[in-house]
Structures are given as structure tokens and as C-alpha cells.
Coordinates of C-alpha atoms in Angstrom, one line a residue:
M1 CA 0.1 -0.2 -0.1
T2 CA 1.8 3.7 -1.4
V3 CA 1.6 6.3 1.9
Y4 CA 1.6 9.6 0.1
N5 CA 3.5 13.0 1.9
I6 CA 1.7 15.9 0.6
A7 CA 1.9 19.2 1.5
L8 CA -1.5 22.3 2.2
I9 CA -0.2 25.6 0.9
G10 CA -2.7 27.3 2.1
F11 CA -5.3 26.3 4.4
G12 CA -8.5 27.9 3.7
G13 CA -11.5 26.2 2.2
V14 CA -10.3 24.3 0.0
N15 CA -7.5 22.8 1.6
R16 CA -9.2 22.3 4.7
A17 CA -11.6 20.3 2.8
L18 CA -9.2 18.0 1.1
A19 CA -8.1 17.6 4.7
E20 CA -11.4 16.5 6.7
L21 CA -11.7 13.9 3.4
V22 CA -8.2 12.3 5.0
A23 CA -9.5 12.6 8.3
K24 CA -12.6 10.8 7.5
R25 CA -11.9 8.6 3.8
N26 CA -8.3 7.9 4.5
T27 CA -9.2 4.0 5.6
L28 CA -11.3 4.0 2.8
W29 CA -8.5 5.2 -0.6
E30 CA -6.4 2.4 1.2
R31 CA -8.7 -0.1 0.5
E32 CA -10.3 1.2 -2.6
L33 CA -7.7 3.4 -4.4
G34 CA -4.6 1.6 -3.5
F35 CA -2.8 4.5 -1.9
C36 CA -3.6 6.7 1.5
L37 CA -2.7 10.4 2.3
N38 CA -0.4 11.6 4.6
I39 CA -0.6 15.8 5.5
V40 CA 3.3 16.5 6.9
A41 CA 3.0 19.9 6.2
V42 CA 0.9 22.9 6.0
S43 CA 1.8 26.5 5.0
D44 CA -0.7 29.7 5.4
L45 CA -0.7 33.1 5.2
R46 CA -2.9 33.5 8.5
L47 CA -1.9 30.7 11.0
G48 CA 1.6 30.2 9.7
S49 CA 3.3 26.9 8.4
V50 CA 4.1 23.7 11.0
V51 CA 5.9 20.7 9.6
S52 CA 6.2 17.0 10.5
P53 CA 7.9 13.8 9.1
D54 CA 5.7 11.9 10.2
G55 CA 2.7 13.8 9.9
L56 CA -0.2 16.1 11.0
D57 CA -3.4 15.0 12.5
P58 CA -6.1 16.5 10.2
R59 CA -8.6 16.3 13.2
M60 CA -6.4 18.6 15.2
L61 CA -5.7 20.5 12.2
L62 CA -9.5 21.2 11.4
Q63 CA -10.6 21.1 15.4
A64 CA -8.2 23.6 17.1
N65 CA -9.1 27.3 16.5
F66 CA -5.5 28.5 16.1
A67 CA -5.2 32.2 16.1
P68 CA -3.8 34.3 13.7
G69 CA 0.4 32.7 13.9
G70 CA -1.6 29.8 15.4
F71 CA 0.6 27.0 13.7
G72 CA 3.6 28.4 15.8
R73 CA 2.8 26.8 19.2
L74 CA 2.6 23.3 17.6
S75 CA 5.9 21.5 17.2
G76 CA 8.0 21.7 14.0
G77 CA 5.6 24.8 13.9
R78 CA 6.2 28.7 12.9
S79 CA 4.0 31.8 13.3
Q80 CA 5.2 33.3 9.7
A81 CA 4.0 31.1 6.5
D82 CA 7.4 29.3 5.0
N83 CA 6.6 27.9 1.5
E84 CA 9.2 27.8 0.4
M85 CA 11.0 25.8 3.0
I86 CA 8.2 24.0 3.1
I87 CA 7.6 23.2 -0.9
K88 CA 12.0 22.6 -1.1
S89 CA 11.8 20.5 2.0
A90 CA 12.5 16.4 1.9
P91 CA 8.9 15.1 3.4
P92 CA 6.0 16.0 0.7
D93 CA 6.2 13.5 -2.1
I94 CA 2.9 15.9 -3.3
I95 CA 2.6 19.5 -3.1
V96 CA -1.3 20.8 -3.0
E97 CA -1.3 24.6 -4.1
A98 CA -4.4 26.3 -3.1
T99 CA -3.4 29.5 -2.4
F100 CA -5.5 32.9 -3.6
T101 CA -6.1 32.9 -8.2
N102 CA -4.0 36.9 -9.0
P103 CA -5.7 36.8 -12.3
K104 CA -3.0 39.4 -13.4
D105 CA -0.2 36.7 -12.8
G106 CA -1.0 33.7 -11.1
E107 CA 2.1 34.5 -8.7
P108 CA 2.4 33.5 -5.7
A109 CA 1.6 30.1 -7.3
V110 CA 3.2 29.8 -10.0
T111 CA 6.7 30.7 -8.6
H112 CA 5.3 27.9 -5.6
C113 CA 4.5 25.5 -9.0
R114 CA 7.3 26.2 -10.2
W115 CA 9.6 25.8 -7.0
A116 CA 8.0 22.4 -5.6
L117 CA 8.6 21.2 -9.8
K118 CA 12.4 21.8 -9.4
A119 CA 12.6 19.9 -6.0
R120 CA 11.0 17.2 -7.8
K121 CA 8.0 17.4 -6.3
H122 CA 4.6 16.5 -8.1
V123 CA 2.0 19.3 -7.7
V124 CA -1.8 19.4 -7.9
T125 CA -3.0 22.8 -7.8
A126 CA -7.2 23.8 -8.4
N127 CA -5.6 27.4 -8.4
K128 CA -6.6 29.2 -12.6
G129 CA -4.2 32.1 -12.2
V130 CA -1.5 29.1 -12.3
V131 CA -3.0 27.6 -15.3
A132 CA -3.9 30.4 -17.7
F133 CA -1.0 31.8 -17.4
A134 CA 1.7 29.0 -17.0
A135 CA 0.6 25.9 -18.0
H136 CA 2.6 25.1 -20.9
E137 CA 6.5 25.4 -18.5
L138 CA 4.9 24.1 -16.0
N139 CA 3.8 21.4 -17.4
T140 CA 7.1 21.1 -19.7
L141 CA 9.1 21.3 -16.3
A142 CA 7.3 18.5 -14.9
K143 CA 7.6 15.9 -18.0
A144 CA 11.3 16.7 -17.5
G145 CA 11.8 15.6 -14.4
G146 CA 9.6 12.5 -14.9
L147 CA 7.0 14.2 -12.7
S148 CA 3.1 15.0 -12.8
F149 CA 1.4 18.9 -12.4
E150 CA -2.4 18.0 -12.7
Y151 CA -5.4 20.6 -11.9
E152 CA -8.4 19.0 -12.8
G153 CA -10.2 21.5 -10.1
A154 CA -9.1 24.8 -12.2
V155 CA -11.9 25.3 -14.5
M156 CA -15.0 23.1 -13.2
S157 CA -14.7 22.4 -9.7
G158 CA -15.3 18.9 -9.0
T159 CA -16.9 18.1 -12.2
P160 CA -14.2 16.4 -14.8
V161 CA -14.6 18.2 -17.9
M162 CA -10.8 18.1 -18.9
R163 CA -10.1 15.1 -18.1
M164 CA -13.4 13.9 -19.8
A165 CA -12.5 15.3 -22.7
E166 CA -8.9 14.2 -23.0
K167 CA -9.8 10.6 -21.7
T168 CA -13.0 9.6 -22.5
L169 CA -13.7 11.5 -25.2
I170 CA -10.3 10.6 -26.9
G171 CA -10.1 10.6 -31.1
T172 CA -13.3 12.9 -31.7
R173 CA -11.6 15.6 -31.9
V174 CA -13.0 18.9 -30.5
M175 CA -13.4 21.7 -32.3
G176 CA -14.5 24.4 -30.0
F177 CA -17.0 24.7 -27.2
E178 CA -19.5 27.0 -25.3
G179 CA -20.3 26.8 -21.3
I180 CA -21.6 28.5 -18.3
L181 CA -18.1 28.7 -16.6
N182 CA -19.0 31.4 -13.5
G183 CA -21.9 30.4 -11.0
T184 CA -22.2 33.5 -9.6
S185 CA -23.0 35.4 -12.6
N186 CA -25.0 33.1 -13.9
F187 CA -27.2 32.9 -10.2
V188 CA -27.5 36.7 -10.3
L189 CA -28.9 36.7 -14.3
G190 CA -31.2 34.4 -12.7
R191 CA -32.2 36.5 -9.9
M192 CA -33.3 39.4 -12.8
E193 CA -35.6 36.7 -14.2
H194 CA -37.3 36.8 -11.2
G195 CA -38.1 40.7 -11.3
M196 CA -34.5 41.2 -9.0
D197 CA -32.3 44.9 -10.1
L198 CA -28.7 43.6 -10.4
S199 CA -27.6 45.2 -7.7
S200 CA -29.8 43.3 -5.6
A201 CA -29.8 39.9 -6.7
I202 CA -25.7 40.5 -6.0
K203 CA -25.9 41.8 -2.7
E204 CA -28.4 38.0 -2.7
A205 CA -25.6 36.4 -3.8
Q206 CA -23.1 38.1 -1.1
A207 CA -25.0 37.1 1.7
L208 CA -25.8 33.5 0.7
G209 CA -21.2 32.9 0.2
Y210 CA -21.8 33.1 -3.5
A211 CA -19.9 36.4 -4.8
E212 CA -16.8 37.8 -2.8
A213 CA -17.4 41.4 -0.8
D214 CA -16.0 42.5 -4.4
P215 CA -17.5 40.2 -6.7
T216 CA -15.8 42.1 -9.6
A217 CA -14.1 39.3 -11.1
D218 CA -17.6 37.0 -11.5
I219 CA -19.7 39.9 -12.6
E220 CA -17.5 41.2 -15.6
G221 CA -16.2 37.9 -16.5
H222 CA -12.6 37.7 -15.6
D223 CA -13.0 34.9 -13.7
V224 CA -14.3 33.1 -17.2
R225 CA -12.5 34.9 -19.5
L226 CA -8.8 33.1 -17.5
K227 CA -11.1 29.6 -17.7
V228 CA -11.8 30.4 -21.4
A229 CA -7.7 30.3 -21.7
I230 CA -7.1 27.2 -19.9
L231 CA -9.7 25.0 -22.4
A232 CA -8.9 26.9 -25.3
N233 CA -5.1 25.2 -24.6
E234 CA -5.8 22.3 -23.1
L235 CA -9.0 21.6 -25.8
L236 CA -7.7 22.6 -28.3
G237 CA -4.4 23.3 -28.5
A238 CA -4.0 26.7 -28.8
S239 CA -1.7 29.2 -27.0
L240 CA -4.0 31.5 -25.4
K241 CA -2.9 34.3 -23.0
P242 CA -6.3 36.0 -21.0
K243 CA -5.4 39.0 -22.3
D244 CA -6.1 37.3 -25.4
V245 CA -9.4 36.8 -25.1
A246 CA -12.2 39.3 -25.2
C247 CA -13.8 39.9 -22.2
E248 CA -16.9 41.4 -22.0
G249 CA -19.4 41.4 -18.4
I250 CA -23.4 40.8 -17.2
S251 CA -23.3 44.5 -16.0
R252 CA -24.5 46.4 -18.8
L253 CA -27.6 43.5 -18.8
S254 CA -30.9 46.0 -17.4
S255 CA -33.9 44.6 -15.7
Q256 CA -35.6 45.5 -19.8
D257 CA -33.2 43.6 -21.2
I258 CA -34.0 40.3 -19.3
N259 CA -37.3 40.8 -19.4
T260 CA -37.5 40.9 -23.6
A261 CA -35.6 37.9 -23.5
I262 CA -38.1 36.6 -21.4
N263 CA -41.2 37.4 -23.4
E264 CA -39.4 35.6 -26.2
S265 CA -38.9 32.5 -25.4
S266 CA -35.3 32.9 -25.0
R267 CA -32.9 34.1 -21.6
W268 CA -29.1 35.7 -21.1
K269 CA -26.1 33.5 -20.1
L270 CA -22.7 34.5 -19.8
V271 CA -21.3 32.9 -22.1
G272 CA -17.6 31.9 -22.0
S273 CA -16.4 30.1 -25.5
A274 CA -13.7 29.4 -28.2
I275 CA -13.6 27.5 -31.6
R276 CA -10.7 26.4 -34.1
G277 CA -11.0 28.3 -37.5
K278 CA -10.5 27.0 -39.8
D279 CA -7.1 28.4 -40.6
G280 CA -6.1 27.1 -37.5
V281 CA -6.4 30.5 -35.4
V282 CA -8.3 29.8 -32.1
V283 CA -10.5 32.7 -31.3
G284 CA -12.2 33.2 -27.2
T285 CA -14.3 34.9 -25.7
V286 CA -16.3 35.7 -23.1
A287 CA -20.2 38.0 -23.6
P288 CA -23.7 37.6 -22.7
R289 CA -25.9 36.2 -24.9
R290 CA -29.3 35.9 -25.9
L291 CA -30.1 32.1 -25.8
S292 CA -33.1 30.3 -27.5
L293 CA -34.9 27.8 -24.5
Q294 CA -33.5 25.0 -26.4
H295 CA -30.1 25.4 -26.1
P296 CA -28.3 23.0 -24.0
L297 CA -26.5 25.9 -22.1
A298 CA -30.4 27.6 -22.2
A299 CA -31.9 25.1 -18.7
V300 CA -28.4 25.2 -16.5
G301 CA -29.7 27.4 -13.5
G302 CA -28.6 28.5 -10.3
V303 CA -24.5 28.2 -9.6
T304 CA -24.4 24.7 -12.1
N305 CA -21.7 25.5 -14.4
A306 CA -21.7 23.4 -18.0
V307 CA -20.0 23.3 -21.0
S308 CA -21.0 22.1 -24.8
L309 CA -18.7 20.6 -26.3
D310 CA -18.7 20.5 -30.3
T311 CA -16.8 17.7 -31.7
E312 CA -16.2 15.8 -35.1
L313 CA -17.1 12.6 -34.6
L314 CA -21.0 13.5 -31.9
G315 CA -21.5 16.8 -32.9
S316 CA -22.2 18.3 -29.2
V317 CA -21.9 16.9 -25.9
T318 CA -22.5 18.9 -22.6
I319 CA -20.9 18.4 -19.3
A320 CA -22.7 19.9 -16.5
G321 CA -22.1 19.4 -12.9
P322 CA -21.0 22.0 -9.4
G323 CA -18.7 24.5 -10.5
A324 CA -17.8 25.2 -7.3
G325 CA -17.5 24.4 -3.7
R326 CA -14.9 23.1 -1.3
T327 CA -15.9 19.9 -1.0
E328 CA -16.2 19.6 -4.6
T329 CA -12.7 21.4 -5.4
A330 CA -10.7 19.1 -2.7
Y331 CA -12.5 16.2 -4.9
A332 CA -10.9 17.3 -7.5
L333 CA -7.6 17.5 -5.8
L334 CA -7.7 13.9 -5.0
S335 CA -8.9 12.8 -8.8
D336 CA -5.9 14.4 -9.1
I337 CA -3.6 12.4 -6.7
V338 CA -5.7 9.3 -8.4
A339 CA -4.3 10.5 -11.3
I340 CA -0.6 10.5 -10.1
H341 CA -0.9 7.4 -8.4
A342 CA -2.4 5.7 -12.0
D343 CA 0.7 6.9 -13.5
R344 CA 3.5 6.0 -10.8
S345 CA 1.7 2.5 -10.7
K346 CA 2.0 2.0 -14.9
A347 CA 5.1 3.3 -14.6
T348 CA 5.8 0.4 -12.0
A349 CA 5.0 -2.2 -13.8
A350 CA 6.4 -1.6 -16.9
A351 CA 9.6 -1.6 -15.4

């Protein structure tokens, strides 16, 4: 039975949820997946950092009500985050990068992943910024070192759109895609259909925890822009940077626009899309679109995400599921570790 030592970089909602899964399901994973996870280090901007080569009790990490700098009270702990030391140190086999998403350049998460791969650690992340800005570089580093850089959760959280397209739909050739890739904006548009104005719908989304205090990234399409760049590069073989994706959000839509669409058997959705032209050039866009009720994305409501893939052999294939959520995203990280384990098992069998 294989034990993977993991280091959690960032201990917010997603990595806390992964720690919860480790606490509850490690024994099950041993039996069903052939491995278990041992948390040997955690680093967090608020809490500090802690390292234990023998492993940290995930229940202790979750149940202790740590004050800022609280990891400094633990054996092997410091009151300040020391990401570089933890990432480059010997104990971890896998670095789980779950710090905040920087939509401008992906830092500091890009540097975290670079450090890890150069130190011969596998990396799993759900950080959109890392993947949108540096996937090519980091995949090249990983391949050169015989390592894995996995990021299934970067687009649709626990819904495996990239792995499904690349593994299950292999041979169909994806020509383009269009999707609802931001649950917050989709929720807001749905509430506007029920009579709310934009401002009130955003406030409700914030009260429910769907929107941040500053909802700009969701409402103006910046979050979707990152995801379009990721999907275009992964599924269409493009080399797009986020700045290459034309972007317009939903802030210009009025209640009258929403009502007119309803009266004409259609509805507004914020759609991220990319298509490969006959010349081979891939063009990505984010914009509000008025969809007929027969469109496969028109019925996608609430905070659900969905992507319709345009394939040569099957036509349109639509994948829908949770696009956010701490447990859902933690599952995506687990699925990435499963992929690492499968690759290692194949390599061992072939040796």
C-alpha cells in the first residue's frame, strides 16, 4: 500500500476540505484506491507553517481554533508562513497548492509550483491563475523531471471536464466549446429573471456566499476569461493568454433586457467560448449571449456550470455539474492524486 506525503500550501476552504476528507476517508482510500495521504506540512499566510515528517493529525488541524500565527505553538511550527522552505523540503511527495487566485499574473502560486517541480515534487492545484498563465511552462518542467502537474479543478471544480474530454472523448477531436463557467453570474441572471435588479441580485449572492465582497471578477467576466484560456489551451491546443480572450461581463444588462428575452422565449447567459477556425487559429471570447430555450445551456440554472463541446464525431456533448464548492474542489484535488497514482503504477509495472 502506497503512502503519499503531502504538503498543503494555503489552508483556506479548499485545503481544509481536503484535510477533512483525509480524516474521514483515508482508510477507505487504502482499500479502494491503493493509497492513503499523510499530511506532513501546512503553510498558510494567516496561521504560519508547520512541518512534521511523521505526519500531522488532520483532526487536530481542523478542530483547533488557531489564532493568527497559531501554527507557531505546534512542534515544528512557525508563526510565519514559510512556503519556500516547506515546498523545497524533503518530506512532501506532492504539493497541494491552494492559495488565492491572482487574475493578473498567477503569482505567487506560479512560483510555488515552479519551486515544487524543480525540487522534484508532484503538484496538484485548482488555482486558475497558475494554469491560465503558466501551464505550458509548468507542464514542460514536470515532463522533464518525470513528474505530474495536475489541475482538473481549475475550470469546473469537481466536474471533470478536462479529463473527460481528453480521456473519455479521445479521438472525437474537439473543434470548440461554449460554457457557463461562473456560478455567481449565472445565479445573478437567474434572480434578475425573477424581478430583481442587478444590484439586489448581487447582494443576495453575497449574502448566500456565492459572491465575494468585491464581485467584479464574476460580474465582469474576468473569472470566465481565465477558464476560457485554460480550456482553449487544453482542449484545442491553443496558446492563449487571458489577455487574448475578448471579455465583456453582465453589468450592462438591464431588467428590460432580461424581460424582453423572457417574452421572446430566450434568456441571457454569460457564455465563455472558443473555436478553432478553418485556418487553425483559436479565438476565445466571454460575453453575455441571448440563448433560445432550446439551447443546451439555456436550462442551466443557479450556480451550476456546464460546457458544450463541439466534436467532429459526436456533435455537441454537454457536461454539467458543480462549478464551485470547497468539498467539490477538494475532490478535484483527490482526483488529480488518483491520476498521479495511476501513472506511477503504470511506470512501476512497465519497469
